[in-house]
Each structure stands twice: as structure tokens, then as C-alpha cells.
Amino acid sequence: MTMNVKPFALAVIAAFSTTPVWAADLTSYSEPPSYNEPSTPSSGWGGAYVGGDLGMSSRKLNPFDGDKGLVLGVHGGYNMDLDSGVIGAEIEASHLGNVKSRVPGGNIREQGRVAAKAKAGVGINDTLVYGTAGVALTDFGDHRGTNGPDGWKPGWVVGAGVEQKLSDNLSARFEYNYTMTNNVRSTSGGVSSRTDVRDQTLKAGVNYRF
């Protein structure tokens, strides 16, 4: 039996001519694109700031209480942006408008205060909601025959506030503080006593962030 060589040869040539293409397909490989986890955007509340505030201090939150005084203050602080919120610290100095504090036999006056406070909050777009707590030193004065303590007396302060951005550097805020000063000595009619003095402050202010 004779074999037709020509068709067989053509088939072999065709097979070998396609081998490089298969090899190229097997050896060519491209790395898949790398995945970068999206970064958490900053809330924009970080950095140093200074500001001033104006408000009212009283033994009660009742705006019609006669024993209230005008609060004028300045403050400065620093905030840090975190993935889950904002933390910071602030110092402040305030004139309390001679708020009267009731003690046995009369009243004494709250004249001024300095405080150092820690802050923690959550930034929601252009709004920051926060709580605050720290230590306070209050200067008390005499009032109508009742003598207050000499010097500044230590206490503690807690509060909460909300701050709203007005521009990239300027913001407005509203804050409430409750302050307690324990064992405040006073003398009335020759009798000395010690009293825990409380007051509540509502104030609005503006901040400039650097």
C-alpha cells in the first residue's frame, strides 16, 4: 500500500507552525491590579485653635433667676482627628460677672475662673458634637457682710457642646458647663462654715483654627 506523503507533510508543517502561538499564550501572564484600601477621610477638626465666648452663669438654668452673671471668656486648645472621632484638650479663662452663690448666713460672689478640660466628640460633616471634663479654679469674693475664702479654690467641671464650621478656619459653638467647688469656706456674723458651691454656665463663642 502506498502512502500519500504530501497531505501528511502539510499537516505536520501546520502543527509545528502553531506551537509558538500556544507557548506564547501559556507563558504570557500579567499581574492583577493591586487593591488599595480607601483611606478614611479626615473630619477636618484637627489642629490648634483660639477663641472667645459670651454667656450666662447661674446657680440654676432658669434664665429668670436673679442670681446670674454675664460670662466673658477666652480659650485655646488642640484637637486630633481619629478614625472614629475627635479628641482634644482646652484651657480657658473667664470673668463670671460676680454670680452670687448661696452659703449659710448670706452669699459670696464668683468672680473668675480658669479651667483645663479634655474633649471627645464626633465630627458629622461640618458639625462637631462633643463632651468635656476637667478641673477648674474659681475666685470667690465677699458680698454684703459675708466673707468668702482667700485665693482660688479647686473644683471640677463637666459639659457638652456643639460646634459648626462657618469657613475653613472659622467656626461657631454653643457649650454648657456644670462646675462644682467643694468645701468653700465662708464667714458670716462671726460664724464660719463650708459649702459645696455649684453653678451652671451657658455660653456661645467663635473659634479660629490654624
PDB file of C-alpha atoms in Angstrom:
ATOM      1  CA  MET A   1       0.000   0.000   0.000  1.00  0.00           C
ATOM      2  CA  THR A   2       1.354   3.380  -0.958  1.00  0.00           C
ATOM      3  CA  MET A   3       1.036   6.448   1.336  1.00  0.00           C
ATOM      4  CA  ASN A   4       0.153   9.878   0.060  1.00  0.00           C
ATOM      5  CA  VAL A   5       3.079  11.816   1.568  1.00  0.00           C
ATOM      6  CA  LYS A   6       2.058  15.282   0.503  1.00  0.00           C
ATOM      7  CA  PRO A   7      -1.071  15.680   2.701  1.00  0.00           C
ATOM      8  CA  PHE A   8       0.789  14.190   5.701  1.00  0.00           C
ATOM      9  CA  ALA A   9       3.684  16.630   5.294  1.00  0.00           C
ATOM     10  CA  LEU A  10       1.369  19.575   5.072  1.00  0.00           C
ATOM     11  CA  ALA A  11      -0.360  18.526   8.343  1.00  0.00           C
ATOM     12  CA  VAL A  12       2.979  18.248  10.185  1.00  0.00           C
ATOM     13  CA  ILE A  13       4.086  21.693   8.991  1.00  0.00           C
ATOM     14  CA  ALA A  14       0.798  23.241  10.098  1.00  0.00           C
ATOM     15  CA  ALA A  15       1.080  21.668  13.580  1.00  0.00           C
ATOM     16  CA  PHE A  16       4.599  22.979  14.180  1.00  0.00           C
ATOM     17  CA  SER A  17       3.711  26.452  12.869  1.00  0.00           C
ATOM     18  CA  THR A  18       1.038  26.890  15.602  1.00  0.00           C
ATOM     19  CA  THR A  19       3.236  25.697  18.505  1.00  0.00           C
ATOM     20  CA  PRO A  20       4.888  29.134  19.226  1.00  0.00           C
ATOM     21  CA  VAL A  21       1.450  30.723  19.481  1.00  0.00           C
ATOM     22  CA  TRP A  22       0.395  28.161  22.112  1.00  0.00           C
ATOM     23  CA  ALA A  23       3.648  28.681  24.027  1.00  0.00           C
ATOM     24  CA  ALA A  24       3.188  32.433  23.971  1.00  0.00           C
ATOM     25  CA  ASP A  25      -0.341  32.033  25.340  1.00  0.00           C
ATOM     26  CA  LEU A  26       0.914  29.766  28.137  1.00  0.00           C
ATOM     27  CA  THR A  27       3.869  31.932  29.187  1.00  0.00           C
ATOM     28  CA  SER A  28       2.284  35.396  28.955  1.00  0.00           C
ATOM     29  CA  TYR A  29       0.835  36.498  32.349  1.00  0.00           C
ATOM     30  CA  SER A  30       0.034  39.943  33.700  1.00  0.00           C
ATOM     31  CA  GLU A  31      -0.251  40.812  37.402  1.00  0.00           C
ATOM     32  CA  PRO A  32      -3.776  41.738  38.514  1.00  0.00           C
ATOM     33  CA  PRO A  33      -4.193  45.394  39.510  1.00  0.00           C
ATOM     34  CA  SER A  34      -3.319  45.990  43.150  1.00  0.00           C
ATOM     35  CA  TYR A  35      -6.087  46.933  45.588  1.00  0.00           C
ATOM     36  CA  ASN A  36      -5.555  49.886  47.867  1.00  0.00           C
ATOM     37  CA  GLU A  37      -7.986  50.198  50.731  1.00  0.00           C
ATOM     38  CA  PRO A  38      -9.610  53.631  50.592  1.00  0.00           C
ATOM     39  CA  SER A  39      -8.338  55.915  53.319  1.00  0.00           C
ATOM     40  CA  THR A  40     -10.744  57.263  55.913  1.00  0.00           C
ATOM     41  CA  PRO A  41     -11.315  60.958  55.205  1.00  0.00           C
ATOM     42  CA  SER A  42     -10.322  63.405  57.928  1.00  0.00           C
ATOM     43  CA  SER A  43     -13.156  65.184  59.715  1.00  0.00           C
ATOM     44  CA  GLY A  44     -11.282  68.464  59.345  1.00  0.00           C
ATOM     45  CA  TRP A  45     -11.448  69.344  63.050  1.00  0.00           C
ATOM     46  CA  GLY A  46      -7.781  68.675  63.824  1.00  0.00           C
ATOM     47  CA  GLY A  47      -5.252  71.339  64.769  1.00  0.00           C
ATOM     48  CA  ALA A  48      -4.803  74.254  67.145  1.00  0.00           C
ATOM     49  CA  TYR A  49      -7.438  76.936  67.719  1.00  0.00           C
ATOM     50  CA  VAL A  50      -8.182  80.041  69.804  1.00  0.00           C
ATOM     51  CA  GLY A  51     -11.483  81.751  70.519  1.00  0.00           C
ATOM     52  CA  GLY A  52     -13.729  83.820  72.726  1.00  0.00           C
ATOM     53  CA  ASP A  53     -17.151  83.325  74.256  1.00  0.00           C
ATOM     54  CA  LEU A  54     -20.055  85.195  75.828  1.00  0.00           C
ATOM     55  CA  GLY A  55     -22.769  83.759  78.042  1.00  0.00           C
ATOM     56  CA  MET A  56     -24.543  83.493  81.366  1.00  0.00           C
ATOM     57  CA  SER A  57     -23.682  81.762  84.640  1.00  0.00           C
ATOM     58  CA  SER A  58     -26.182  80.946  87.377  1.00  0.00           C
ATOM     59  CA  ARG A  59     -26.909  78.540  90.210  1.00  0.00           C
ATOM     60  CA  LYS A  60     -29.793  77.274  88.043  1.00  0.00           C
ATOM     61  CA  LEU A  61     -30.533  77.013  84.335  1.00  0.00           C
ATOM     62  CA  ASN A  62     -33.582  79.227  84.855  1.00  0.00           C
ATOM     63  CA  PRO A  63     -32.951  82.383  82.762  1.00  0.00           C
ATOM     64  CA  PHE A  64     -35.223  84.352  85.087  1.00  0.00           C
ATOM     65  CA  ASP A  65     -33.151  83.526  88.164  1.00  0.00           C
ATOM     66  CA  GLY A  66     -31.950  86.818  89.654  1.00  0.00           C
ATOM     67  CA  ASP A  67     -28.601  85.332  90.781  1.00  0.00           C
ATOM     68  CA  LYS A  68     -26.942  85.206  87.384  1.00  0.00           C
ATOM     69  CA  GLY A  69     -23.992  86.968  85.827  1.00  0.00           C
ATOM     70  CA  LEU A  70     -22.514  87.775  82.442  1.00  0.00           C
ATOM     71  CA  VAL A  71     -19.666  85.475  81.374  1.00  0.00           C
ATOM     72  CA  LEU A  72     -16.832  86.792  79.203  1.00  0.00           C
ATOM     73  CA  GLY A  73     -14.024  84.393  78.339  1.00  0.00           C
ATOM     74  CA  VAL A  74     -11.156  83.391  76.092  1.00  0.00           C
ATOM     75  CA  HIS A  75      -9.927  79.880  75.333  1.00  0.00           C
ATOM     76  CA  GLY A  76      -7.441  77.913  73.276  1.00  0.00           C
ATOM     77  CA  GLY A  77      -6.905  74.249  72.519  1.00  0.00           C
ATOM     78  CA  TYR A  78      -5.846  71.486  70.180  1.00  0.00           C
ATOM     79  CA  ASN A  79      -7.886  68.726  68.510  1.00  0.00           C
ATOM     80  CA  MET A  80      -6.746  65.441  66.963  1.00  0.00           C
ATOM     81  CA  ASP A  81      -8.683  63.667  64.213  1.00  0.00           C
ATOM     82  CA  LEU A  82      -9.149  59.924  64.750  1.00  0.00           C
ATOM     83  CA  ASP A  83     -10.824  57.325  62.549  1.00  0.00           C
ATOM     84  CA  SER A  84     -13.748  57.147  64.957  1.00  0.00           C
ATOM     85  CA  GLY A  85     -13.940  60.739  66.194  1.00  0.00           C
ATOM     86  CA  VAL A  86     -12.101  63.734  67.619  1.00  0.00           C
ATOM     87  CA  ILE A  87     -10.204  64.144  70.898  1.00  0.00           C
ATOM     88  CA  GLY A  88      -8.537  67.228  72.276  1.00  0.00           C
ATOM     89  CA  ALA A  89      -7.684  69.480  75.196  1.00  0.00           C
ATOM     90  CA  GLU A  90      -8.571  73.077  76.008  1.00  0.00           C
ATOM     91  CA  ILE A  91      -7.731  75.777  78.545  1.00  0.00           C
ATOM     92  CA  GLU A  92      -9.976  78.754  79.289  1.00  0.00           C
ATOM     93  CA  ALA A  93     -10.149  81.884  81.418  1.00  0.00           C
ATOM     94  CA  SER A  94     -13.466  83.565  82.233  1.00  0.00           C
ATOM     95  CA  HIS A  95     -14.889  86.523  84.095  1.00  0.00           C
ATOM     96  CA  LEU A  96     -18.058  85.314  85.841  1.00  0.00           C
ATOM     97  CA  GLY A  97     -19.840  88.618  86.405  1.00  0.00           C
ATOM     98  CA  ASN A  98     -19.959  88.302  90.226  1.00  0.00           C
ATOM     99  CA  VAL A  99     -22.514  85.500  90.284  1.00  0.00           C
ATOM    100  CA  LYS A 100     -23.936  85.125  93.799  1.00  0.00           C
ATOM    101  CA  SER A 101     -23.544  81.723  95.452  1.00  0.00           C
ATOM    102  CA  ARG A 102     -25.680  80.960  98.479  1.00  0.00           C
ATOM    103  CA  VAL A 103     -23.858  79.973 101.698  1.00  0.00           C
ATOM    104  CA  PRO A 104     -25.029  79.774 105.328  1.00  0.00           C
ATOM    105  CA  GLY A 105     -25.832  83.318 106.514  1.00  0.00           C
ATOM    106  CA  GLY A 106     -25.674  85.013 103.105  1.00  0.00           C
ATOM    107  CA  ASN A 107     -23.996  84.922  99.706  1.00  0.00           C
ATOM    108  CA  ILE A 108     -20.494  85.064  98.277  1.00  0.00           C
ATOM    109  CA  ARG A 109     -19.543  86.054  94.725  1.00  0.00           C
ATOM    110  CA  GLU A 110     -17.935  84.045  91.945  1.00  0.00           C
ATOM    111  CA  GLN A 111     -15.586  86.483  90.224  1.00  0.00           C
ATOM    112  CA  GLY A 112     -13.431  84.492  87.806  1.00  0.00           C
ATOM    113  CA  ARG A 113     -12.413  81.028  86.681  1.00  0.00           C
ATOM    114  CA  VAL A 114      -9.661  79.196  84.837  1.00  0.00           C
ATOM    115  CA  ALA A 115     -10.127  75.617  83.656  1.00  0.00           C
ATOM    116  CA  ALA A 116      -8.271  72.837  81.842  1.00  0.00           C
ATOM    117  CA  LYS A 117     -10.541  70.368  80.052  1.00  0.00           C
ATOM    118  CA  ALA A 118     -10.300  67.229  77.933  1.00  0.00           C
ATOM    119  CA  LYS A 119     -12.649  66.870  74.940  1.00  0.00           C
ATOM    120  CA  ALA A 120     -14.027  63.949  72.958  1.00  0.00           C
ATOM    121  CA  GLY A 121     -16.545  64.097  70.161  1.00  0.00           C
ATOM    122  CA  VAL A 122     -17.738  63.071  66.727  1.00  0.00           C
ATOM    123  CA  GLY A 123     -17.498  65.171  63.580  1.00  0.00           C
ATOM    124  CA  ILE A 124     -20.557  64.920  61.332  1.00  0.00           C
ATOM    125  CA  ASN A 125     -19.732  66.766  58.115  1.00  0.00           C
ATOM    126  CA  ASP A 126     -19.335  70.397  59.226  1.00  0.00           C
ATOM    127  CA  THR A 127     -20.699  69.822  62.748  1.00  0.00           C
ATOM    128  CA  LEU A 128     -18.797  68.646  65.834  1.00  0.00           C
ATOM    129  CA  VAL A 129     -20.725  67.241  68.817  1.00  0.00           C
ATOM    130  CA  TYR A 130     -18.561  66.793  71.906  1.00  0.00           C
ATOM    131  CA  GLY A 131     -18.363  66.274  75.657  1.00  0.00           C
ATOM    132  CA  THR A 132     -15.822  67.816  78.002  1.00  0.00           C
ATOM    133  CA  ALA A 133     -14.496  67.288  81.546  1.00  0.00           C
ATOM    134  CA  GLY A 134     -11.651  68.671  83.608  1.00  0.00           C
ATOM    135  CA  VAL A 135     -10.503  70.744  86.567  1.00  0.00           C
ATOM    136  CA  ALA A 136     -11.385  74.345  87.418  1.00  0.00           C
ATOM    137  CA  LEU A 137     -10.082  77.050  89.750  1.00  0.00           C
ATOM    138  CA  THR A 138     -12.659  79.627  90.893  1.00  0.00           C
ATOM    139  CA  ASP A 139     -12.010  83.008  92.524  1.00  0.00           C
ATOM    140  CA  PHE A 140     -14.607  83.875  95.188  1.00  0.00           C
ATOM    141  CA  GLY A 141     -15.269  87.308  96.712  1.00  0.00           C
ATOM    142  CA  ASP A 142     -17.151  88.832  99.641  1.00  0.00           C
ATOM    143  CA  HIS A 143     -20.760  90.025  99.491  1.00  0.00           C
ATOM    144  CA  ARG A 144     -22.663  92.224 101.975  1.00  0.00           C
ATOM    145  CA  GLY A 145     -21.070  91.137 105.230  1.00  0.00           C
ATOM    146  CA  THR A 146     -20.355  87.559 104.182  1.00  0.00           C
ATOM    147  CA  ASN A 147     -16.674  86.861 103.619  1.00  0.00           C
ATOM    148  CA  GLY A 148     -15.569  84.316 101.063  1.00  0.00           C
ATOM    149  CA  PRO A 149     -12.357  82.279 101.005  1.00  0.00           C
ATOM    150  CA  ASP A 150      -8.994  83.816 100.185  1.00  0.00           C
ATOM    151  CA  GLY A 151      -7.472  82.868  96.830  1.00  0.00           C
ATOM    152  CA  TRP A 152      -8.538  80.441  94.116  1.00  0.00           C
ATOM    153  CA  LYS A 153     -10.353  77.242  95.040  1.00  0.00           C
ATOM    154  CA  PRO A 154     -10.110  73.976  93.028  1.00  0.00           C
ATOM    155  CA  GLY A 155     -13.084  72.073  91.675  1.00  0.00           C
ATOM    156  CA  TRP A 156     -14.171  70.095  88.643  1.00  0.00           C
ATOM    157  CA  VAL A 157     -16.200  70.817  85.519  1.00  0.00           C
ATOM    158  CA  VAL A 158     -18.168  68.702  83.024  1.00  0.00           C
ATOM    159  CA  GLY A 159     -20.102  69.770  79.979  1.00  0.00           C
ATOM    160  CA  ALA A 160     -21.188  69.278  76.387  1.00  0.00           C
ATOM    161  CA  GLY A 161     -21.290  71.358  73.260  1.00  0.00           C
ATOM    162  CA  VAL A 162     -21.839  71.606  69.529  1.00  0.00           C
ATOM    163  CA  GLU A 163     -19.623  73.430  67.034  1.00  0.00           C
ATOM    164  CA  GLN A 164     -20.431  74.407  63.440  1.00  0.00           C
ATOM    165  CA  LYS A 165     -17.940  75.348  60.713  1.00  0.00           C
ATOM    166  CA  LEU A 166     -18.521  78.728  59.095  1.00  0.00           C
ATOM    167  CA  SER A 167     -15.466  78.580  56.811  1.00  0.00           C
ATOM    168  CA  ASP A 168     -12.193  76.655  56.533  1.00  0.00           C
ATOM    169  CA  ASN A 169     -10.778  78.433  59.615  1.00  0.00           C
ATOM    170  CA  LEU A 170     -13.768  79.917  61.433  1.00  0.00           C
ATOM    171  CA  SER A 171     -16.444  78.124  63.465  1.00  0.00           C
ATOM    172  CA  ALA A 172     -19.170  78.936  65.988  1.00  0.00           C
ATOM    173  CA  ARG A 173     -20.030  76.908  69.062  1.00  0.00           C
ATOM    174  CA  PHE A 174     -22.524  76.610  71.922  1.00  0.00           C
ATOM    175  CA  GLU A 175     -21.464  74.959  75.196  1.00  0.00           C
ATOM    176  CA  TYR A 176     -22.929  74.037  78.584  1.00  0.00           C
ATOM    177  CA  ASN A 177     -20.756  73.586  81.701  1.00  0.00           C
ATOM    178  CA  TYR A 178     -21.581  72.365  85.209  1.00  0.00           C
ATOM    179  CA  THR A 179     -18.975  73.307  87.821  1.00  0.00           C
ATOM    180  CA  MET A 180     -18.645  72.063  91.401  1.00  0.00           C
ATOM    181  CA  THR A 181     -16.296  73.554  94.021  1.00  0.00           C
ATOM    182  CA  ASN A 182     -16.275  71.554  97.258  1.00  0.00           C
ATOM    183  CA  ASN A 183     -15.723  72.794 100.837  1.00  0.00           C
ATOM    184  CA  VAL A 184     -15.752  76.515 100.124  1.00  0.00           C
ATOM    185  CA  ARG A 185     -15.178  78.372 103.403  1.00  0.00           C
ATOM    186  CA  SER A 186     -17.246  81.457 104.237  1.00  0.00           C
ATOM    187  CA  THR A 187     -17.803  83.583 107.346  1.00  0.00           C
ATOM    188  CA  SER A 188     -20.999  85.432 108.228  1.00  0.00           C
ATOM    189  CA  GLY A 189     -21.774  87.041 111.614  1.00  0.00           C
ATOM    190  CA  GLY A 190     -18.578  85.596 113.052  1.00  0.00           C
ATOM    191  CA  VAL A 191     -19.612  82.016 112.205  1.00  0.00           C
ATOM    192  CA  SER A 192     -17.527  80.023 109.723  1.00  0.00           C
ATOM    193  CA  SER A 193     -18.930  77.287 107.507  1.00  0.00           C
ATOM    194  CA  ARG A 194     -18.010  75.204 104.480  1.00  0.00           C
ATOM    195  CA  THR A 195     -20.295  74.698 101.499  1.00  0.00           C
ATOM    196  CA  ASP A 196     -20.222  72.842  98.174  1.00  0.00           C
ATOM    197  CA  VAL A 197     -20.793  75.565  95.584  1.00  0.00           C
ATOM    198  CA  ARG A 198     -22.334  74.678  92.207  1.00  0.00           C
ATOM    199  CA  ASP A 199     -23.018  76.752  89.118  1.00  0.00           C
ATOM    200  CA  GLN A 200     -24.159  76.216  85.547  1.00  0.00           C
ATOM    201  CA  THR A 201     -22.926  78.134  82.519  1.00  0.00           C
ATOM    202  CA  LEU A 202     -24.340  78.565  79.026  1.00  0.00           C
ATOM    203  CA  LYS A 203     -22.102  80.297  76.504  1.00  0.00           C
ATOM    204  CA  ALA A 204     -21.744  80.881  72.786  1.00  0.00           C
ATOM    205  CA  GLY A 205     -18.424  81.542  71.108  1.00  0.00           C
ATOM    206  CA  VAL A 206     -16.327  81.620  67.967  1.00  0.00           C
ATOM    207  CA  ASN A 207     -13.102  79.717  67.190  1.00  0.00           C
ATOM    208  CA  TYR A 208     -10.309  80.404  64.754  1.00  0.00           C
ATOM    209  CA  ARG A 209      -8.428  77.266  63.682  1.00  0.00           C
ATOM    210  CA  PHE A 210      -4.833  77.460  62.435  1.00  0.00           C
TER     211      PHE A 210
END
